[in-house]
Tab-separated table of C-alpha atoms and ligand atoms in Angstrom:
chain	number	residue	atom	x	y	z
I	79	MET	CA	4.837	0.443	-14.329
I	80	ARG	CA	0.815	-0.053	-14.849
I	81	ILE	CA	0.150	-1.940	-11.946
I	82	ILE	CA	-3.172	-4.112	-10.623
I	83	VAL	CA	-3.581	-4.094	-7.191
I	84	THR	CA	-5.451	-6.808	-6.360
I	85	GLY	CA	-7.364	-5.638	-2.490
I	86	GLY	CA	-5.978	-2.417	-3.157
I	87	ALA	CA	-9.540	-0.709	-1.557
I	88	GLY	CA	-8.062	-2.597	1.760
I	89	PHE	CA	-5.509	-1.205	4.845
I	90	ILE	CA	-1.928	-1.961	2.801
I	91	GLY	CA	-3.422	-2.129	-0.570
I	92	SER	CA	-4.721	1.160	-0.077
I	93	HIS	CA	-1.474	2.814	1.007
I	94	THR	CA	0.410	1.202	-1.603
I	95	ALA	CA	-1.732	2.511	-4.476
I	96	VAL	CA	-1.212	6.049	-2.949
I	97	GLU	CA	2.558	5.415	-3.057
I	98	LEU	CA	2.595	4.222	-6.641
I	99	LEU	CA	0.668	6.975	-7.968
I	100	ASP	CA	2.943	9.545	-6.109
I	101	LYS	CA	5.957	7.710	-7.777
I	102	GLY	CA	4.374	7.903	-11.354
I	103	HIS	CA	3.130	4.353	-11.712
I	104	GLU	CA	-0.575	3.677	-12.847
I	105	ALA	CA	-2.179	1.698	-9.887
I	106	ILE	CA	-5.639	-0.375	-11.227
I	107	ILE	CA	-7.503	-1.688	-8.354
I	108	ILE	CA	-9.627	-4.747	-8.476
I	109	ASP	CA	-11.402	-5.397	-4.808
I	110	ASN	CA	-14.587	-7.340	-3.992
I	111	LEU	CA	-15.136	-4.848	-1.144
I	112	SER	CA	-15.630	-7.753	1.488
I	113	ASN	CA	-13.434	-6.161	3.960
I	114	SER	CA	-12.917	-2.627	2.580
I	115	SER	CA	-15.048	0.148	1.239
I	116	GLU	CA	-14.862	2.109	-1.940
I	117	LYS	CA	-14.912	5.290	-0.196
I	118	ALA	CA	-10.862	4.371	0.172
I	119	ILE	CA	-10.612	4.162	-3.609
I	120	ASP	CA	-12.463	8.045	-3.395
I	121	ARG	CA	-9.944	8.833	-0.547
I	122	ILE	CA	-6.786	7.857	-2.526
I	123	GLU	CA	-8.101	10.056	-5.447
I	124	LYS	CA	-8.034	12.744	-3.077
I	125	ILE	CA	-4.631	12.589	-1.529
I	126	THR	CA	-2.726	11.890	-4.764
I	127	GLY	CA	-4.930	13.864	-7.206
I	128	LYS	CA	-4.823	11.122	-9.369
I	129	LYS	CA	-7.243	9.152	-11.026
I	130	VAL	CA	-8.134	5.412	-10.138
I	131	ARG	CA	-9.274	2.715	-12.223
I	132	PHE	CA	-11.311	0.612	-9.970
I	133	TYR	CA	-13.096	-2.353	-10.634
I	134	LYS	CA	-15.521	-4.445	-7.970
I	135	GLU	CA	-14.628	-7.850	-8.995
I	136	ASP	CA	-13.522	-11.227	-7.239
I	137	LEU	CA	-10.601	-13.093	-7.849
I	138	CYS	CA	-13.039	-16.325	-7.221
I	139	ASN	CA	-15.116	-15.144	-10.492
I	140	LYS	CA	-12.241	-16.148	-12.823
I	141	ASP	CA	-13.817	-14.743	-16.172
I	142	GLY	CA	-14.816	-11.381	-14.686
I	143	LEU	CA	-10.880	-11.326	-13.719
I	144	LEU	CA	-9.655	-12.228	-17.234
I	145	SER	CA	-12.021	-9.169	-19.117
I	146	ILE	CA	-10.074	-6.729	-16.629
I	147	PHE	CA	-6.446	-8.431	-17.409
I	148	GLU	CA	-7.393	-7.975	-21.505
I	149	ARG	CA	-8.735	-4.583	-21.080
I	150	GLU	CA	-5.631	-3.207	-18.692
I	151	LYS	CA	-2.604	-5.088	-19.880
I	152	ALA	CA	-0.695	-4.470	-16.970
I	153	ASP	CA	2.869	-4.950	-16.383
I	154	CYS	CA	2.812	-5.831	-13.013
I	155	VAL	CA	0.360	-7.535	-10.429
I	156	ILE	CA	0.807	-6.280	-6.317
I	157	HIS	CA	-1.339	-9.083	-4.887
I	158	PHE	CA	-3.166	-8.530	-1.768
I	159	ALA	CA	-6.597	-9.635	-1.989
I	160	GLY	CA	-7.470	-12.309	0.695
I	161	LEU	CA	-9.094	-12.965	3.996
I	162	LYS	CA	-6.661	-11.904	6.864
I	163	ALA	CA	-8.283	-12.536	10.200
I	164	VAL	CA	-6.399	-15.160	12.026
I	165	GLY	CA	-9.028	-15.917	14.716
I	166	GLU	CA	-12.152	-16.197	11.924
I	167	SER	CA	-9.770	-18.575	9.603
I	168	VAL	CA	-9.669	-21.221	12.746
I	169	LYS	CA	-13.741	-21.217	12.603
I	170	LEU	CA	-14.197	-20.928	9.066
I	171	PRO	CA	-10.940	-22.809	7.168
I	172	TYR	CA	-12.876	-23.678	4.301
I	173	LYS	CA	-13.833	-20.433	3.323
I	174	TYR	CA	-10.156	-18.946	3.712
I	175	TYR	CA	-8.976	-21.905	1.726
I	176	TYR	CA	-11.046	-21.562	-0.921
I	177	ASN	CA	-11.050	-17.902	-1.239
I	178	ASN	CA	-7.315	-17.182	-0.802
I	179	ILE	CA	-6.015	-20.315	-2.352
I	180	VAL	CA	-8.327	-20.285	-5.346
I	181	GLY	CA	-8.564	-16.518	-5.744
I	182	THR	CA	-4.771	-16.776	-6.356
I	183	LEU	CA	-4.754	-19.791	-8.957
I	184	ASN	CA	-7.073	-17.806	-10.868
I	185	LEU	CA	-4.909	-14.715	-10.576
I	186	ILE	CA	-1.744	-16.977	-12.151
I	187	ASP	CA	-4.121	-18.594	-14.849
I	188	VAL	CA	-5.365	-15.360	-16.134
I	189	MET	CA	-1.617	-13.708	-15.920
I	190	ASN	CA	-0.339	-16.275	-17.798
I	191	LYS	CA	-3.157	-15.915	-20.544
I	192	CYS	CA	-2.561	-12.280	-20.527
I	193	GLY	CA	1.327	-12.311	-20.706
I	194	VAL	CA	1.509	-11.050	-17.392
I	195	LYS	CA	4.531	-12.460	-15.316
I	196	ASN	CA	5.669	-10.123	-12.493
I	197	ILE	CA	3.835	-10.405	-9.201
I	198	ILE	CA	4.664	-9.276	-5.868
I	199	PHE	CA	2.787	-10.962	-3.033
I	200	SER	CA	1.664	-9.850	0.397
I	201	SER	CA	3.132	-12.843	2.471
I	202	SER	CA	3.402	-12.543	6.137
I	203	ALA	CA	5.712	-13.283	9.226
I	204	THR	CA	2.918	-15.618	10.485
I	205	VAL	CA	5.157	-18.320	7.514
I	206	TYR	CA	7.913	-18.320	10.382
I	207	GLY	CA	5.418	-20.419	12.577
I	208	THR	CA	6.814	-20.275	16.082
I	209	PRO	CA	10.575	-18.767	15.041
I	210	SER	CA	13.524	-21.016	16.306
I	211	VAL	CA	15.774	-18.146	16.717
I	212	VAL	CA	15.177	-14.291	16.678
I	213	PRO	CA	15.641	-11.520	14.990
I	214	ILE	CA	14.215	-13.588	11.873
I	215	THR	CA	15.743	-13.531	8.969
I	216	GLU	CA	14.418	-14.855	4.920
I	217	GLU	CA	16.956	-18.094	5.642
I	218	CYS	CA	14.991	-18.962	8.571
I	219	PRO	CA	13.047	-22.016	7.922
I	220	LYS	CA	9.426	-21.639	7.308
I	221	GLY	CA	7.241	-23.294	10.232
I	222	ILE	CA	4.138	-25.011	11.011
I	223	CYS	CA	1.353	-22.367	10.633
I	224	THR	CA	-1.047	-21.960	13.643
I	225	ASN	CA	-3.893	-21.084	11.812
I	226	PRO	CA	-5.431	-21.829	8.074
I	227	TYR	CA	-4.760	-18.303	7.178
I	228	GLY	CA	-1.384	-18.665	8.076
I	229	GLN	CA	-1.333	-21.715	6.140
I	230	THR	CA	-2.852	-20.168	2.701
I	231	LYS	CA	0.154	-17.427	2.898
I	232	SER	CA	2.828	-19.870	3.024
I	233	MET	CA	0.833	-22.487	0.325
I	234	ILE	CA	0.732	-19.536	-2.089
I	235	GLU	CA	4.276	-18.537	-0.993
I	236	GLN	CA	4.803	-22.107	-2.560
I	237	ILE	CA	2.511	-22.194	-5.550
I	238	LEU	CA	4.267	-18.696	-6.684
I	239	THR	CA	7.848	-20.562	-6.423
I	240	ASP	CA	6.735	-23.514	-8.027
I	241	VAL	CA	5.492	-21.786	-11.088
I	242	GLN	CA	8.395	-19.345	-11.078
I	243	LYS	CA	10.337	-22.807	-11.316
I	244	ALA	CA	8.666	-24.286	-14.058
I	245	ASP	CA	8.557	-20.804	-15.927
I	246	ARG	CA	11.755	-18.845	-15.513
I	247	SER	CA	10.167	-16.044	-17.763
I	248	PHE	CA	7.988	-15.041	-14.200
I	249	ASN	CA	9.396	-12.746	-11.854
I	250	VAL	CA	8.306	-13.180	-8.254
I	251	VAL	CA	8.562	-10.901	-4.846
I	252	LEU	CA	7.568	-12.303	-1.681
I	253	LEU	CA	7.210	-9.738	1.206
I	254	ARG	CA	6.490	-11.207	4.803
I	255	TYR	CA	4.960	-8.249	6.523
I	256	PHE	CA	5.724	-8.139	10.431
I	257	ASN	CA	3.014	-6.268	11.878
I	258	PRO	CA	1.390	-3.209	10.148
I	259	ILE	CA	-0.081	-0.324	12.060
I	260	GLY	CA	-0.325	3.480	11.559
I	261	ALA	CA	-1.979	5.336	8.552
I	262	HIS	CA	-1.443	8.084	6.190
I	263	PRO	CA	-0.869	11.048	7.629
I	264	SER	CA	-3.419	13.130	6.196
I	265	GLY	CA	-6.011	10.717	8.325
I	266	LEU	CA	-7.703	10.153	5.209
I	267	ILE	CA	-7.006	6.333	4.817
I	268	GLY	CA	-6.217	3.866	7.496
I	269	GLU	CA	-6.619	0.589	9.499
I	270	ASN	CA	-11.027	-0.394	9.002
I	271	PRO	CA	-11.531	-3.591	10.273
I	272	ASN	CA	-15.270	-5.317	10.414
I	273	GLY	CA	-16.548	-5.627	13.864
I	274	ILE	CA	-14.312	-6.322	16.716
I	275	PRO	CA	-10.828	-5.669	15.924
I	276	ASN	CA	-8.714	-9.011	16.487
I	277	ASN	CA	-5.177	-6.919	15.956
I	278	LEU	CA	-3.824	-4.814	19.020
I	279	MET	CA	-3.708	-1.543	16.830
I	280	PRO	CA	-7.470	-1.104	15.887
I	281	PHE	CA	-8.461	-2.167	19.381
I	282	ILE	CA	-6.593	0.443	20.971
I	283	THR	CA	-7.448	3.420	19.131
I	284	GLN	CA	-11.388	1.880	19.174
I	285	VAL	CA	-11.097	2.067	22.968
I	286	ALA	CA	-9.361	5.803	22.551
I	287	ILE	CA	-12.443	6.721	20.843
I	288	GLY	CA	-14.600	5.376	23.557
I	289	ARG	CA	-15.910	2.282	20.985
I	290	LEU	CA	-14.657	-0.239	23.691
I	291	SER	CA	-14.303	0.191	27.214
I	292	GLU	CA	-10.962	-1.388	27.634
I	293	LEU	CA	-8.349	-3.410	26.345
I	294	GLY	CA	-7.830	-7.261	27.343
I	295	VAL	CA	-3.817	-8.017	27.255
I	296	PHE	CA	-3.776	-11.660	25.879
I	297	GLY	CA	-0.894	-13.134	28.540
I	298	ASN	CA	1.257	-11.598	30.877
I	299	ASP	CA	3.304	-14.635	31.697
I	300	TYR	CA	5.481	-14.861	28.528
I	301	ASP	CA	9.296	-15.515	28.265
I	302	THR	CA	9.623	-11.785	27.534
I	303	PRO	CA	10.680	-8.614	29.646
I	304	ASP	CA	7.601	-7.393	30.627
I	305	GLY	CA	5.343	-10.946	30.080
I	306	THR	CA	3.813	-9.862	27.295
I	307	GLY	CA	3.963	-10.598	23.931
I	308	VAL	CA	6.526	-8.952	21.906
I	309	ARG	CA	6.146	-8.001	17.991
I	310	ASP	CA	8.085	-6.137	15.443
I	311	TYR	CA	5.401	-2.877	14.204
I	312	ILE	CA	5.996	-1.376	11.270
I	313	HIS	CA	4.171	1.696	9.618
I	314	VAL	CA	1.871	1.127	6.566
I	315	MET	CA	3.320	3.891	5.056
I	316	ASP	CA	6.884	2.073	5.347
I	317	LEU	CA	5.168	-1.032	4.144
I	318	ALA	CA	3.992	0.973	1.134
I	319	SER	CA	7.295	2.171	0.363
I	320	ALA	CA	8.898	-1.107	0.294
I	321	HIS	CA	6.437	-1.904	-2.557
I	322	VAL	CA	7.827	0.317	-4.624
I	323	HIS	CA	11.490	-0.725	-3.906
I	324	ALA	CA	10.408	-4.205	-4.949
I	325	LEU	CA	9.270	-3.452	-8.600
I	326	LYS	CA	13.098	-2.988	-8.792
I	327	LYS	CA	13.558	-6.193	-8.541
I	328	ILE	CA	10.843	-6.771	-11.055
I	329	ALA	CA	12.473	-4.636	-13.264
I	330	ASP	CA	15.419	-6.354	-13.354
I	331	GLY	CA	14.258	-9.920	-14.043
I	332	SER	CA	15.501	-11.450	-10.882
I	333	GLY	CA	13.281	-14.506	-10.414
I	334	ILE	CA	12.168	-15.084	-7.251
I	335	SER	CA	13.086	-13.007	-3.946
I	336	ILE	CA	11.961	-12.707	-0.368
I	337	TYR	CA	12.060	-10.339	1.985
I	338	ASN	CA	11.069	-9.540	5.435
I	339	LEU	CA	9.344	-5.903	6.184
I	340	GLY	CA	10.059	-5.406	9.622
I	341	THR	CA	11.994	-2.617	11.536
I	342	GLY	CA	14.059	-4.784	13.482
I	343	LYS	CA	12.766	-3.851	16.849
I	344	GLY	CA	10.349	-5.502	18.739
I	345	TYR	CA	7.933	-3.897	21.321
I	346	SER	CA	5.791	-5.466	23.739
I	347	VAL	CA	2.110	-5.121	24.548
I	348	LEU	CA	2.674	-2.819	27.673
I	349	GLU	CA	5.392	-0.890	25.639
I	350	VAL	CA	2.689	-0.135	22.418
I	351	ILE	CA	0.306	0.700	25.608
I	352	LYS	CA	2.534	3.209	26.776
I	353	SER	CA	3.691	4.759	23.414
I	354	PHE	CA	0.232	5.450	22.670
I	355	GLU	CA	-0.358	7.344	25.670
I	356	GLN	CA	2.819	9.074	24.771
I	357	ALA	CA	1.972	10.061	21.528
I	358	THR	CA	-1.629	11.148	21.785
I	359	GLY	CA	-2.294	11.963	25.537
I	360	ILE	CA	-5.140	9.179	25.988
I	361	LYS	CA	-4.943	6.619	28.667
I	362	ILE	CA	-5.764	3.108	27.372
I	363	PRO	CA	-7.428	0.995	30.221
I	364	TYR	CA	-6.544	-2.645	30.103
I	365	SER	CA	-6.993	-5.370	31.917
I	366	PHE	CA	-4.710	-8.903	31.776
I	367	ARG	CA	-6.588	-11.950	30.258
I	368	PRO	CA	-5.376	-15.558	29.264
I	369	ARG	CA	-3.115	-16.178	26.213
I	370	ARG	CA	-4.947	-16.162	22.982
I	371	GLU	CA	-4.562	-19.306	21.411
I	372	GLY	CA	-1.876	-19.407	18.493
I	373	ASP	CA	0.225	-16.688	20.071
I	374	ILE	CA	3.506	-16.819	20.175
I	375	ALA	CA	5.854	-14.711	22.417
I	376	THR	CA	8.306	-12.864	20.625
I	377	CYS	CA	8.427	-12.388	16.923
I	378	TYR	CA	10.572	-9.599	15.389
I	379	ALA	CA	12.549	-9.599	11.626
I	380	SER	CA	16.032	-8.491	10.566
I	381	ALA	CA	15.365	-6.048	8.012
I	382	LYS	CA	18.991	-6.422	6.705
I	383	LYS	CA	18.237	-8.311	3.203
I	384	ALA	CA	15.532	-5.522	2.097
I	385	LYS	CA	18.010	-2.811	3.161
I	386	GLU	CA	21.273	-4.145	1.423
I	387	GLU	CA	19.086	-5.670	-1.902
I	388	LEU	CA	15.964	-2.840	-2.119
I	389	GLY	CA	17.356	-0.029	-0.770
I	390	TRP	CA	14.837	-0.095	1.816
I	391	GLU	CA	14.386	0.550	5.515
I	392	ALA	CA	11.843	1.524	7.683
I	393	LYS	CA	11.737	5.415	8.878
I	394	TYR	CA	8.795	5.558	11.213
I	395	ASP	CA	9.361	5.134	14.685
I	396	ILE	CA	6.556	3.494	16.876
I	397	ILE	CA	5.901	7.096	17.994
I	398	ASP	CA	4.798	7.724	14.706
I	399	MET	CA	2.795	4.304	14.555
I	400	CYS	CA	1.004	5.411	17.499
I	401	ARG	CA	0.200	9.209	16.208
I	402	ASP	CA	-1.051	8.392	12.995
I	403	SER	CA	-3.190	5.908	13.841
I	404	TRP	CA	-4.876	7.993	16.257
I	405	ASN	CA	-5.475	10.373	13.531
I	406	PHE	CA	-7.063	8.359	11.556
I	407	GLN	CA	-9.736	7.017	14.093
I	408	ARG	CA	-10.290	10.348	15.620
I	409	LEU	CA	-10.840	11.704	11.946
I	410	ASN	CA	-13.115	8.616	11.272
I	411	PRO	CA	-14.583	7.627	14.448
I	412	ASN	CA	-16.721	5.073	12.789
I	413	GLY	CA	-14.070	4.034	9.884
I	414	TYR	CA	-15.159	4.523	6.715
I	415	ASP	CA	-18.998	4.222	7.924
I	416	ASP	CA	-18.736	7.762	8.436
E	693	WQD	C1	-0.250	-8.654	18.455
E	693	WQD	C2	-0.054	-8.622	20.048
E	693	WQD	C3	-1.468	-10.275	20.772
E	693	WQD	C4	-5.317	-8.068	20.347
E	693	WQD	C5	-1.294	-10.860	13.535
E	693	WQD	C6	-1.129	-12.059	12.215
E	693	WQD	C7	-0.342	-11.611	11.367
E	693	WQD	C8	-1.002	-10.088	10.531
E	693	WQD	C9	-0.969	-9.291	12.061
E	693	WQD	C10	-2.110	-9.654	8.733
E	693	WQD	C11	0.293	-10.013	20.510
E	693	WQD	C12	-1.312	-9.019	21.650
E	693	WQD	C13	-3.591	-8.250	20.727
E	693	WQD	C14	-5.879	-7.733	21.540
E	693	WQD	C15	-3.508	-8.273	23.036
E	693	WQD	N1	-2.152	-10.759	10.282
E	693	WQD	N2	-3.034	-8.345	21.350
E	693	WQD	N3	-4.822	-7.770	22.953
E	693	WQD	O1	-1.175	-11.837	16.346
E	693	WQD	O2	1.033	-10.439	15.912
E	693	WQD	O3	-0.492	-11.108	13.941
E	693	WQD	O4	-1.825	-9.744	12.632
E	693	WQD	O5	-1.909	-9.319	7.948
E	693	WQD	O6	-0.032	-12.172	9.725
E	693	WQD	O7	-0.638	-13.325	12.376
E	693	WQD	O8	-1.083	-9.428	15.605
E	693	WQD	O9	-2.106	-7.188	16.486
E	693	WQD	O10	-3.492	-9.347	16.771
E	693	WQD	O11	-1.638	-9.291	18.185
E	693	WQD	O12	-2.941	-8.749	23.700
E	693	WQD	O13	-6.748	-7.362	21.591
E	693	WQD	O14	-0.634	-8.119	20.639
E	693	WQD	O15	-1.428	-11.377	21.957
E	693	WQD	O16	1.161	-10.290	21.556
E	693	WQD	P1	-0.500	-10.645	15.623
E	693	WQD	P2	-1.908	-8.567	16.449
C-alpha cells in the first residue's frame, strides 16, 4: 500500500516508516520538523535501503497539505503528527488544541477531497484518565484526561469516530499506545526529545551519557509494590509492527476498531532503573522528589484484543528496551544534533 505518514520523522513515526518499507509498502512522510529532525529521513533510508518521499509541511497549512495529497494518491494515512509533551500542554493549552485539533481537521478534509478514506490514528492510553481497573481493556470507559495533550487525543478519537459513523466508507483504527521506549537495534533512529526530557527513559539515557546529573523519581508513596509509578513500557519496534498489522483491519474495510498497544506487564520506576543498570552496566543515580502533577499510580494494558484480532503481540522485553534505548543514546550523545 502507499501510505502517508504524518509526523513520520518523529520517534514512533520514523520506526513505523522503517517497518512499512521493510514490509514492502511505500511510505511518504509529511513532517513540519517542529519536534524532529530531517536527519531521521536519511537514517530511515540508510536502514531500509529504500527512498522515502519527504515533504516538510505543517498540517495547519491546508493548501500545502492538499497539494501533497493530490500528488501522492495514497491508499491510507497513519497519523502521528501532533505536539505530545504532557507538561508543556498544561502551560500552552491553546497551542496544543490548535495544532493537534486543527491539524487533524485539515487532514480529514483533505483526505475526503482526495478520496482517501483509511486512517490509523496514534492515540494514547492517556485517554483512560485514572483507570478504574487494571489491566485496562478497550472496553474500559475513557476517563477525564488530566492535561490538554491527553484531551486532544481523546477529542481526535471522537472526531474520527463521528466522521466514520457519518460516512461508512471511512475505515478508522485507533491505536492506544502505553509507554513507548527503546530504539531501532541499529541505533540509527531513536527517541530524541527537545530540551529536558519529560519522559522517564530519555531522562535515564541522558543521565547515563552524562548530559544530566541524576534522575528525580516523582513520588515513592504511591499504592504500588515499591511506592513508585507503574507503567506498561512497550518497545517502539513492537509498536511499529503493530501498525503494519493494523493495515489488515483497513484492508478488511472494518469500519472503526480500537486497540491497546502494550505488553500487559507493568514496571515501576525503580524496576526500570534496575533493568537499565542490568542491561547496560551503568549505574543511574537518583533521588526521590514530590509526585508530578497529573501522574497516576498504575497503568498497564490488557493486550488480548490486539493479539486476537490483529495477530500481534509484543516480542521485546524490558531488558531489550533498556539496551536499545541506551544503544541509540551512546551512538548519538546529542541526539540527531551530532
Ligand atoms: C513514566 C513514569 C513518572 C520522568 C506520558 C503520556 C503518554 C505518553 C508517554 C506520549 C511515571 C516517572 C518520569 C522522570 C519519573 N506520551 N518519571 N521521573 O507520564 O506515564 O506517559 O508519556 O506519547 O501519553 O501520558 O510517561 O515517561 O513521563 O513517566 O519518576 O523524570 O516515570 O512519574 O511514573 P507517562 P513518563
